[in-house]
Amino acid sequence: MDVMTDRVNAAIDLLTTMVVESVAKEDGRDASDVLPIFLRSRTGQMLYDESSKLWWDGPAFIEEQYRQ
């Protein structure tokens, strides 16, 4: 992996953390329960597909996509 790929992966991981924590807080759930559900969702899969460029958007947009 090159440095750019490492940075993109780190950004995706950070966005995932931010979205999961926000969903957990708003829904009164534990983040460890929300994380696997998010990762299996269409939004979670799209986020980890670099070609979708979903990671370019902020956590609020990603959360909105997830909730839809």
Backbone as CSV, one residue per row, in Angstrom:
resi,resn,N_x,N_y,N_z,CA_x,CA_y,CA_z,C_x,C_y,C_z
1,MET,0.832,-1.189,0.000,0.000,0.000,0.000,0.872,1.246,0.000
2,ASP,0.380,2.252,-0.642,1.125,3.501,-0.651,0.579,4.440,0.425
3,VAL,1.254,5.541,0.599,0.894,6.490,1.651,-0.515,7.038,1.435
4,MET,-0.878,7.327,0.197,-2.206,7.880,-0.081,-3.296,6.882,0.294
5,THR,-3.113,5.632,-0.038,-4.094,4.604,0.309,-4.230,4.487,1.823
6,ASP,-3.110,4.545,2.528,-3.142,4.498,3.990,-3.931,5.673,4.555
7,ARG,-3.763,6.842,3.980,-4.479,8.030,4.452,-5.979,7.920,4.179
8,VAL,-6.331,7.423,3.022,-7.748,7.252,2.693,-8.368,6.239,3.651
9,ASN,-7.694,5.131,3.886,-8.218,4.119,4.804,-8.367,4.681,6.218
10,ALA,-7.424,5.482,6.654,-7.517,6.105,7.975,-8.704,7.066,8.028
11,ALA,-8.926,7.820,6.959,-10.065,8.742,6.901,-11.380,7.977,6.947
12,ILE,-11.458,6.884,6.230,-12.672,6.061,6.223,-12.925,5.495,7.611
13,ASP,-11.885,5.002,8.261,-12.034,4.471,9.624,-12.516,5.559,10.581
14,LEU,-11.970,6.760,10.448,-12.380,7.865,11.310,-13.840,8.240,11.058
15,LEU,-14.230,8.322,9.795,-15.622,8.631,9.468,-16.566,7.567,10.024
16,THR,-16.172,6.316,9.912,-16.987,5.230,10.455,-17.179,5.409,11.953
17,THR,-16.096,5.704,12.651,-16.163,5.919,14.096,-17.100,7.070,14.430
18,MET,-16.981,8.161,13.708,-17.810,9.335,13.972,-19.286,9.041,13.732
19,VAL,-19.593,8.361,12.642,-20.984,8.047,12.314,-21.561,7.075,13.338
20,VAL,-20.822,6.033,13.662,-21.309,5.026,14.615,-21.543,5.663,15.983
21,GLU,-20.627,6.494,16.434,-20.812,7.146,17.727,-22.025,8.072,17.727
22,SER,-22.249,8.777,16.641,-23.405,9.665,16.547,-24.710,8.870,16.547
23,VAL,-24.762,7.811,15.759,-25.962,6.972,15.701,-26.237,6.368,17.074
24,ALA,-25.198,5.855,17.710,-25.355,5.235,19.025,-25.892,6.237,20.038
25,LYS,-25.338,7.434,20.034,-25.759,8.461,20.990,-27.212,8.866,20.748
26,GLU,-27.553,9.127,19.491,-28.909,9.569,19.170,-29.954,8.489,19.423
27,ASP,-29.565,7.230,19.242,-30.505,6.129,19.407,-30.455,5.509,20.803
28,GLY,-29.571,6.006,21.662,-29.445,5.467,23.003,-28.939,4.036,23.023
29,ARG,-28.020,3.733,22.114,-27.473,2.387,22.006,-25.975,2.423,22.234
30,ASP,-25.391,1.268,22.414,-23.952,1.159,22.584,-23.291,1.124,21.210
31,ALA,-22.191,1.850,21.056,-21.492,1.908,19.771,-21.028,0.530,19.320
32,SER,-20.688,-0.338,20.264,-20.236,-1.684,19.886,-21.370,-2.514,19.290
33,ASP,-22.615,-2.141,19.575,-23.763,-2.811,18.951,-24.062,-2.229,17.579
34,VAL,-23.845,-0.935,17.424,-24.147,-0.246,16.166,-23.094,-0.557,15.096
35,LEU,-21.839,-0.680,15.495,-20.747,-0.857,14.530,-20.967,-2.017,13.564
36,PRO,-21.225,-3.242,14.019,-21.384,-4.328,13.035,-22.597,-4.135,12.128
37,ILE,-23.639,-3.525,12.658,-24.827,-3.262,11.838,-24.487,-2.244,10.752
38,PHE,-23.775,-1.194,11.141,-23.369,-0.179,10.171,-22.465,-0.787,9.096
39,LEU,-21.500,-1.580,9.501,-20.555,-2.157,8.535,-21.232,-3.080,7.535
40,ARG,-22.313,-3.740,7.944,-23.047,-4.626,7.031,-24.039,-3.875,6.151
41,SER,-24.318,-2.624,6.509,-25.310,-1.855,5.751,-24.769,-1.467,4.374
42,ARG,-25.685,-1.080,3.513,-25.295,-0.607,2.179,-24.380,0.601,2.292
43,THR,-24.698,1.504,3.209,-23.877,2.705,3.398,-22.484,2.340,3.891
44,GLY,-22.399,1.436,4.854,-21.100,0.997,5.356,-20.252,0.363,4.275
45,GLN,-20.874,-0.453,3.445,-20.147,-1.089,2.347,-19.700,-0.058,1.312
46,MET,-20.569,0.903,1.021,-20.197,1.952,0.069,-19.051,2.796,0.605
47,LEU,-19.074,3.068,1.920,-18.030,3.889,2.517,-16.666,3.233,2.347
48,TYR,-16.596,1.928,2.492,-15.324,1.222,2.357,-14.969,0.891,0.912
49,ASP,-15.838,1.234,-0.022,-15.530,1.100,-1.443,-14.996,2.465,-1.890
50,GLU,-13.680,2.571,-1.968,-13.051,3.865,-2.266,-13.587,4.490,-3.548
51,SER,-13.960,3.668,-4.524,-14.419,4.207,-5.803,-15.757,4.932,-5.688
52,SER,-16.530,4.664,-4.630,-17.818,5.338,-4.461,-17.643,6.805,-4.058
53,LYS,-16.465,7.130,-3.517,-16.133,8.487,-3.069,-17.058,8.980,-1.955
54,LEU,-17.813,8.087,-1.321,-18.659,8.482,-0.211,-17.819,9.043,0.925
55,TRP,-16.600,8.571,1.050,-15.705,9.039,2.111,-15.337,10.514,1.937
56,TRP,-15.607,11.089,0.773,-15.349,12.515,0.558,-16.353,13.374,1.321
57,ASP,-17.516,12.803,1.596,-18.567,13.552,2.275,-18.354,13.488,3.783
58,GLY,-18.951,14.408,4.491,-18.775,14.465,5.930,-19.616,13.438,6.666
59,PRO,-19.357,13.294,7.953,-20.070,12.292,8.739,-21.578,12.538,8.813
60,ALA,-22.010,13.781,8.812,-23.447,14.070,8.867,-24.147,13.548,7.613
61,PHE,-23.540,13.740,6.454,-24.123,13.242,5.211,-24.151,11.717,5.204
62,ILE,-23.065,11.103,5.645,-22.985,9.643,5.674,-24.035,9.074,6.631
63,GLU,-24.211,9.713,7.780,-25.240,9.259,8.718,-26.624,9.385,8.106
64,GLU,-26.869,10.467,7.411,-28.163,10.659,6.751,-28.409,9.552,5.725
65,GLN,-27.393,9.238,4.939,-27.501,8.144,3.963,-27.812,6.827,4.668
66,TYR,-27.149,6.576,5.776,-27.341,5.344,6.544,-28.772,5.257,7.065
67,ARG,-29.272,6.344,7.584,-30.631,6.333,8.172,-31.720,6.192,7.121
68,GLN,-31.429,6.573,5.894,-32.416,6.424,4.822,-32.481,4.984,4.413
